[in-house]
Amino acid sequence: MASSADVVKKIVRLKLQLSDTAEPGTVLKILQKLSKLDITIDILAETGIGKTVNSFRRHEEAGEIAKSLVYGWKRLVPSESVSPVVDKGLTEGVPMRDNQWDRSFSDDERLAQDDVNNNSLKVRSKNQDSSEDETECKTPQRKPDKEDKEEKKRKRKENNNKTSEVLQENLGIAQKDVVTKKTENLEDKRDSSVVTKRKKNCQKEEKQGEQECLFGSSEDTRQRSKSDSREKRKGPSESGQFRSERDSKTSQSHSGIHQKKNKESKDPSSCEISDQRLRKGMKQSEAHNEKRRKSDDKPLSLSSKESDDKNQSNHRKAKRKHGSNSDLEKPAMSFESYLNYDETVLKMKERSGSKKSSKKIKTLVKKQKSKDSTVNAIKSPTSSPKKESVMHLMDIPLPAALPECDDLSTMDYFKTKAEKVWSDVCDVSEDSAVFTGQRLNKKMQVYSGAKSTSLPSMMTLYHQCIRTLQNNINLLFETGGVPFEILEPVLERCTPEQLLRIEEFNPIYIGVTDHLWGKHCQRDFKGFKLNEYESWKEMYIRLYEERERKFKRLTKSIVSAHSSKPKGRQVKMAFIHTVAKPPRDVRIKQEIHGTASAPQPHPPRSSGKFQDSQLRATSQQVEPNKSSSSSAGNTQDPRKKTRVAPMMAKSLKAFKKQLQRR
Amino acid sequence: MSDGEERACEGPDSMYVKLISSDDHEFIVKREHALVSGTIKAMLSGPGQFVENETNEIKFREIPSHVLSKVCEYFTYKAQHTNSSTEVPDFPVSPEITLELFIAANFLDC
């Protein structure tokens, strides 16, 4: 209906306003507007205005109005708790808190019995209903129940507005239905409670209050539609009647709250029947709703899952890419010492490290053949042993690019060059100074094992490279066009031979290294002056060659001098012309004991013998004259004079003089 | 790390920059690490607006990958040991690549 649609729109607007505003004044106004509007159960369910108004129940100023509004709307809804109470009303004052099922049984019986006592029933139900209303208001009602009640109330309204005849007819039919569907009623009641629980659970599962509301409203609409369909199936004529009545009722104004009350005093049996049907419809619709919800959830979840999967796959792909990059760039052995650093650095290291094999594959796949050859060329030297001339392979890539290198950095280059060179020189001296200084300051400590050298300060990569190069000058052959200036710190530490070799391989250095040669000249050939038109290098070479020649000459002469001398072991005679002399102590003893053996020199033995014989002859003549000692002395006298010590000689002379005087 | 998206070197303030060697190997390093090199620093944040500043990519046509990887290693080494009171070990340089690395270091001013 158009008017109902308008009302719905208005209510929706008001609802939005309510939810938006915070001022109590506006809230009051809106609530008043709402109270004026004709609000039916349908509209309540569609818009959910009841909920919003209910939320203002505890408002400072508008709370009372909100409460009254809510109360009024609640009365529209035929509640579940009302129906058994209504049934009790049939049972002439049975207390409200009887067992529902007993009630239903008894109600059915009574219904069957009391066909015509509609009016009385109505009256009683009226009374009961008033009390029921109160109970209704008191009992906490969940929103779906509320709306169910709304539906029931609506139907009661409709029923009340019917003529008694129609009602009776309906009753009769409804009673029949009731009788046949007793068990169903029971089941419905049970199921409804279960279903409501299920509803609750479902709502909880949804986790969103907004969705709950939406679903609640949608459920109700669905329920209503389902109940409509159910009723259609059950009793087409009745439902048609019901529907027409319902339609007529929805158009009624809201001012009939009291009218509603009157309407509520309708046939309770019909209410009950309608309730039953509603409940059935509800249950089935709820079941359907659940199914739908589940199915909805499933596609939703699937879609969400798909989207999640997509995101995850994207993430994974990204990760894989990084991972693959990291795989490609696994750290070499030298990285492991740095792996204590944090993760980021680790990853960066992983990324920045080089796993050349996989990258080689990549490059091979991607690149042109020329590049491949260069790549392979570069890589082959790394595998080759150190002794080979590695550096000359650098000729290939570098010279083409070096001008660029210079162009880009010429300004800084020249500025820093001098600094670097100077700093290099300084570094060496400073390092030594620092180290000695450290040693002086600290107590001398003794460690065993090799001391790991630590740098006093962080050296730049440039300096590190220079140090390494200086340590390995012998490996330096071709430099591939490295400018002399930047390599100078290394070349300063070369020996002349090394310098010569490097110059040989890298002719570009020839003219530039002269000052180095000058240093060498001054060191090696002191005192020589530089000839005119001669570079230090030439001078050095000249002097060096001179020295070499000199050395050679000398060696030759020495060699030759040595060559004439007999080689090998030689035997020489100590007493060639003289008699072998006994050692002194032996000789003294010989004189004492007179055991001096006749001199028997080896070589002139024959002559010696003659002399001996002559001597013996003389000695024999002398023997009788002299004692043996004298003979011994005589024997010795002709050959040698007994060497008398000088002091002894003086004393002997003195004795002789004394003897001569006596 | 949560900066999976930031690993792309997009934007002026990205965390990472990409260094490309002569043989087209791409090394993605942290920006602050790369700024150790004076040349890279000038390229990325210099007074003039270089292309590299926008794309955060620098191509080195004269530095091969085995050298550039070592350079990146050095960045790490430097970052780790700067302001570190512990003993600073030597940065190992194998003799085979020393000369190339030396040239690169001279160019990169690091």
Short mmCIF file of C-alpha atoms in Angstrom, two decimals, chain A residues 65-247:
data_model
loop_
_atom_site.label_atom_id
_atom_site.label_comp_id
_atom_site.label_asym_id
_atom_site.label_seq_id
_atom_site.Cartn_x
_atom_site.Cartn_y
_atom_site.Cartn_z
CA ILE A 65 7.99 8.72 25.96
CA ALA A 66 10.19 6.02 24.50
CA LYS A 67 8.95 3.57 27.06
CA SER A 68 5.36 4.38 26.39
CA LEU A 69 5.91 4.05 22.66
CA VAL A 70 7.52 0.71 23.13
CA TYR A 71 4.73 -0.47 25.36
CA GLY A 72 2.19 0.52 22.82
CA TRP A 73 3.99 -1.22 20.05
CA LYS A 74 4.46 -4.30 22.09
CA ARG A 75 0.75 -4.61 22.49
CA LEU A 76 0.48 -4.88 18.77
CA VAL A 77 2.55 -7.95 18.78
CA PRO A 78 0.73 -11.17 19.71
CA SER A 79 3.18 -12.70 22.14
CA GLU A 80 3.85 -16.36 22.68
CA SER A 81 3.46 -16.02 26.37
CA VAL A 82 0.10 -14.44 25.79
CA SER A 83 -1.35 -17.42 23.95
CA PRO A 84 -1.02 -19.91 26.78
CA VAL A 85 -2.26 -17.24 29.10
CA VAL A 86 -5.16 -16.73 26.77
CA ASP A 87 -5.76 -20.43 26.85
CA LYS A 88 -5.85 -20.24 30.55
CA GLY A 89 -8.42 -17.59 30.16
CA LEU A 90 -10.52 -20.24 28.49
CA THR A 91 -10.07 -22.52 31.43
CA GLU A 92 -11.96 -20.15 33.69
CA GLY A 93 -9.36 -18.81 35.94
CA VAL A 94 -6.66 -21.43 35.85
CA PRO A 95 -3.40 -19.95 37.18
CA MET A 96 -0.98 -18.75 34.60
CA ARG A 97 1.97 -20.84 35.51
CA ASP A 98 0.63 -24.21 34.54
CA ASN A 99 2.46 -26.48 32.28
CA GLN A 100 2.13 -25.30 28.74
CA TRP A 101 1.51 -28.67 27.33
CA ASP A 102 -1.21 -29.45 29.81
CA ARG A 103 -2.66 -26.17 28.92
CA SER A 104 -2.61 -26.93 25.29
CA PHE A 105 -4.23 -30.30 25.82
CA SER A 106 -6.83 -28.86 28.04
CA ASP A 107 -7.28 -25.97 25.71
CA ASP A 108 -7.85 -28.24 22.80
CA GLU A 109 -10.42 -30.12 24.69
CA ARG A 110 -12.07 -27.00 25.73
CA LEU A 111 -12.01 -25.69 22.27
CA ALA A 112 -13.63 -28.79 21.06
CA GLN A 113 -16.22 -28.44 23.74
CA ASP A 114 -16.86 -24.74 23.67
CA ASP A 115 -17.99 -23.91 20.24
CA VAL A 116 -20.36 -21.18 20.86
CA ASN A 117 -19.04 -19.53 23.94
CA ASN A 118 -17.10 -17.03 21.99
CA ASN A 119 -18.54 -14.06 23.72
CA SER A 120 -17.95 -15.38 27.12
CA LEU A 121 -14.55 -16.37 26.07
CA LYS A 122 -14.01 -12.99 24.70
CA VAL A 123 -15.03 -11.39 27.91
CA ARG A 124 -12.84 -13.59 29.95
CA SER A 125 -10.06 -13.24 27.53
CA LYS A 126 -10.46 -9.53 27.81
CA ASN A 127 -9.92 -9.62 31.47
CA GLN A 128 -7.18 -12.01 31.11
CA ASP A 129 -5.69 -10.06 28.32
CA SER A 130 -5.38 -6.96 30.38
CA SER A 131 -3.43 -8.88 32.90
CA GLU A 132 -1.67 -10.58 30.12
CA ASP A 133 -0.64 -7.29 28.69
CA GLU A 134 0.99 -6.47 31.90
CA THR A 135 2.77 -9.72 31.96
CA GLU A 136 3.71 -9.20 28.42
CA CYS A 137 5.21 -5.91 29.25
CA LYS A 138 7.04 -7.34 32.15
CA THR A 139 8.49 -10.34 30.49
CA PRO A 140 11.65 -9.57 28.62
CA GLN A 141 11.08 -10.09 25.00
CA ARG A 142 13.61 -10.62 22.41
CA LYS A 143 13.10 -8.86 19.19
CA PRO A 144 12.10 -11.77 17.05
CA ASP A 145 9.64 -12.83 19.68
CA LYS A 146 8.39 -9.34 19.84
CA GLU A 147 7.80 -9.31 16.18
CA ASP A 148 6.18 -12.69 16.34
CA LYS A 149 3.94 -11.27 18.94
CA GLU A 150 3.30 -8.38 16.70
CA GLU A 151 2.21 -10.73 14.03
CA LYS A 152 0.00 -12.56 16.43
CA LYS A 153 -1.47 -9.34 17.70
CA ARG A 154 -2.13 -8.30 14.23
CA LYS A 155 -3.95 -11.48 13.55
CA ARG A 156 -5.91 -11.10 16.68
CA LYS A 157 -6.87 -7.69 15.54
CA GLU A 158 -7.99 -9.07 12.31
CA ASN A 159 -9.86 -11.78 14.00
CA ASN A 160 -11.49 -9.37 16.34
CA ASN A 161 -12.68 -7.26 13.53
CA LYS A 162 -14.32 -10.13 11.83
CA THR A 163 -17.91 -10.85 12.36
CA SER A 164 -18.71 -13.40 14.88
CA GLU A 165 -19.88 -15.70 12.18
CA VAL A 166 -16.68 -15.54 10.35
CA LEU A 167 -14.88 -16.06 13.57
CA GLN A 168 -16.99 -19.03 14.40
CA GLU A 169 -16.34 -20.50 11.07
CA ASN A 170 -12.72 -19.91 11.46
CA LEU A 171 -12.85 -21.32 14.91
CA GLY A 172 -14.45 -24.44 13.72
CA ILE A 173 -11.92 -24.95 11.06
CA ALA A 174 -9.17 -23.87 13.33
CA GLN A 175 -10.37 -26.25 15.98
CA LYS A 176 -10.27 -29.07 13.57
CA ASP A 177 -6.85 -28.09 12.61
CA VAL A 178 -5.92 -27.87 16.20
CA VAL A 179 -7.21 -31.28 16.99
CA THR A 180 -5.41 -32.82 14.15
CA LYS A 181 -2.30 -30.91 14.86
CA LYS A 182 -2.07 -31.27 18.60
CA THR A 183 1.21 -32.97 18.49
CA GLU A 184 2.41 -30.52 15.99
CA ASN A 185 1.54 -27.78 18.36
CA LEU A 186 3.53 -29.43 21.05
CA GLU A 187 6.33 -29.92 18.75
CA ASP A 188 6.01 -26.40 17.60
CA LYS A 189 6.27 -25.15 21.10
CA ARG A 190 9.25 -27.27 21.75
CA ASP A 191 10.70 -26.50 18.43
CA SER A 192 10.02 -22.86 18.76
CA SER A 193 12.03 -22.75 21.92
CA VAL A 194 14.71 -24.76 20.27
CA VAL A 195 14.43 -22.68 17.19
CA THR A 196 14.69 -19.52 19.12
CA LYS A 197 17.76 -20.91 20.75
CA ARG A 198 19.08 -21.78 17.38
CA LYS A 199 18.24 -18.31 16.29
CA LYS A 200 20.19 -16.96 19.16
CA ASN A 201 23.12 -19.12 18.34
CA CYS A 202 22.97 -18.18 14.75
CA GLN A 203 22.86 -14.58 15.70
CA LYS A 204 25.78 -15.01 17.96
CA GLU A 205 27.67 -16.68 15.24
CA GLU A 206 27.09 -13.74 13.01
CA LYS A 207 28.95 -11.59 15.50
CA GLN A 208 27.54 -8.37 14.24
CA GLY A 209 24.69 -6.62 15.92
CA GLU A 210 23.78 -4.79 12.81
CA GLN A 211 23.52 -7.97 10.87
CA GLU A 212 21.41 -9.39 13.61
CA CYS A 213 18.97 -6.62 13.26
CA LEU A 214 18.99 -6.95 9.55
CA PHE A 215 18.60 -10.61 9.75
CA GLY A 216 15.99 -10.25 12.38
CA SER A 217 13.98 -8.05 10.18
CA SER A 218 14.64 -10.11 7.13
CA GLU A 219 13.86 -13.25 9.05
CA ASP A 220 10.62 -11.84 10.14
CA THR A 221 9.76 -10.82 6.66
CA ARG A 222 10.72 -14.24 5.51
CA GLN A 223 8.77 -15.78 8.33
CA ARG A 224 5.84 -13.76 7.46
CA SER A 225 6.15 -14.72 3.86
CA LYS A 226 6.65 -18.31 4.87
CA SER A 227 3.76 -18.21 7.22
CA ASP A 228 1.74 -16.73 4.46
CA SER A 229 2.75 -19.51 2.19
CA ARG A 230 2.09 -22.06 4.89
CA GLU A 231 -1.28 -20.68 5.53
CA LYS A 232 -1.93 -20.72 1.90
CA ARG A 233 -1.22 -24.36 1.74
CA LYS A 234 -3.18 -25.20 4.84
CA GLY A 235 -6.25 -23.34 4.12
CA PRO A 236 -6.36 -21.29 1.02
CA SER A 237 -9.70 -19.84 1.67
CA GLU A 238 -8.93 -19.04 5.23
CA SER A 239 -5.61 -17.59 4.48
CA GLY A 240 -7.13 -15.56 1.79
CA GLN A 241 -9.58 -14.28 4.25
CA PHE A 242 -6.91 -13.74 6.79
CA ARG A 243 -4.87 -11.93 4.33
CA SER A 244 -7.56 -9.67 3.20
CA GLU A 245 -8.33 -8.92 6.75
CA ARG A 246 -4.71 -8.35 7.49
CA ASP A 247 -4.41 -5.98 4.64
#
